[in-house]
Amino acid sequence: MSATARTRTSGIDRSLQVMDILAERRAPMSAYDLAKSAGAPISTIYRLVDELVEREMLSRGPDNTVWLGARLMRYGLVYRARLDVFGSAQQEMQRLVEVTGETVQICTRDGGMMLVIGMEEGEGHFRVASHVGTRVPLNWTASGRLLLGHLGDKERRDAFAASARPSATGMAETDPDRLSAQARADFENRLAVQFNASEFSVACIAAPIRDERGACVATISIVLPDRKAEERQAELARAVQGAAEAVERSLGR
């Protein structure tokens, strides 16, 4: 590989690293803090940030911090518009909020993480920490288990072994064997329920959205206070499963 190609690849990797750091922190950062987080020379990051701001991949605030840019938003909207599963699931998400009055999320897998790609808040004052763009380890959520449930036994176990992390509440399962078995059972039952694993006093009731091959490509879930989930679990389980099935029918499954 030529020196020019290596330099170009290094620049691309460093750009992606900067944007990944911002996405993980979910807040603007100074170029100095970005350099520290990336473990890169400050001069390299300053120069890179200037170039990315010029190209609208990043934006610069009045306090000289940087944030994700408008160009990324355009790319994201175009990409999301092509996702048939998201378009169909979004309609069911809105209907499910109207029917249940609770907050509903659409999630998918991003490597070893679960990613929230859609969210509609329910009535009342209940708010969850996770919102669109939030990424958490797959073992923290009901949706995370479902997203691996269709995989073969070894692949599923290996995925959990590589990605499982303790949660802030200390209640998320981390053993890959138990996670793998639970994920398969949840997927076969088309329902996963989890209490207090990622946030205290918060429950999640999720159902898988499967493609024509039977793989779980996304989930639709109801997120609500744990006490309400206990009281309404059977009702909400039927509702979320019905929503998932409606999305699958719209996709021709």
mmCIF file with all atom_site columns, C-alpha atoms in Angstrom, residues 92-104 120-123:
data_model
loop_
_atom_site.group_PDB
_atom_site.id
_atom_site.type_symbol
_atom_site.label_atom_id
_atom_site.label_alt_id
_atom_site.label_comp_id
_atom_site.label_asym_id
_atom_site.label_entity_id
_atom_site.label_seq_id
_atom_site.pdbx_PDB_ins_code
_atom_site.Cartn_x
_atom_site.Cartn_y
_atom_site.Cartn_z
_atom_site.occupancy
_atom_site.B_iso_or_equiv
_atom_site.pdbx_formal_charge
_atom_site.auth_seq_id
_atom_site.auth_comp_id
_atom_site.auth_asym_id
_atom_site.auth_atom_id
_atom_site.pdbx_PDB_model_num
ATOM 1  C CA . GLU A 1 92  ? -46.760 1.057  14.693 1.00 0.00 ? 92  GLU A CA 1
ATOM 2  C CA . MET A 1 93  ? -44.729 2.903  17.305 1.00 0.00 ? 93  MET A CA 1
ATOM 3  C CA . GLN A 1 94  ? -47.070 5.888  17.101 1.00 0.00 ? 94  GLN A CA 1
ATOM 4  C CA . ARG A 1 95  ? -50.157 3.652  17.179 1.00 0.00 ? 95  ARG A CA 1
ATOM 5  C CA . LEU A 1 96  ? -48.794 1.743  20.179 1.00 0.00 ? 96  LEU A CA 1
ATOM 6  C CA . VAL A 1 97  ? -48.243 4.980  22.108 1.00 0.00 ? 97  VAL A CA 1
ATOM 7  C CA . GLU A 1 98  ? -51.852 5.993  21.434 1.00 0.00 ? 98  GLU A CA 1
ATOM 8  C CA . VAL A 1 99  ? -53.169 2.602  22.553 1.00 0.00 ? 99  VAL A CA 1
ATOM 9  C CA . THR A 1 100 ? -51.041 2.152  25.680 1.00 0.00 ? 100 THR A CA 1
ATOM 10 C CA . GLY A 1 101 ? -50.172 5.708  26.696 1.00 0.00 ? 101 GLY A CA 1
ATOM 11 C CA . GLU A 1 102 ? -46.591 4.569  27.345 1.00 0.00 ? 102 GLU A CA 1
ATOM 12 C CA . THR A 1 103 ? -43.223 5.405  25.793 1.00 0.00 ? 103 THR A CA 1
ATOM 13 C CA . VAL A 1 104 ? -42.277 3.209  22.825 1.00 0.00 ? 104 VAL A CA 1
ATOM 14 C CA . GLU A 1 120 ? -42.206 8.269  20.865 1.00 0.00 ? 120 GLU A CA 1
ATOM 15 C CA . GLU A 1 121 ? -42.916 9.420  24.403 1.00 0.00 ? 121 GLU A CA 1
ATOM 16 C CA . GLY A 1 122 ? -46.115 8.503  26.166 1.00 0.00 ? 122 GLY A CA 1
ATOM 17 C CA . GLU A 1 123 ? -48.369 10.685 28.228 1.00 0.00 ? 123 GLU A CA 1
#
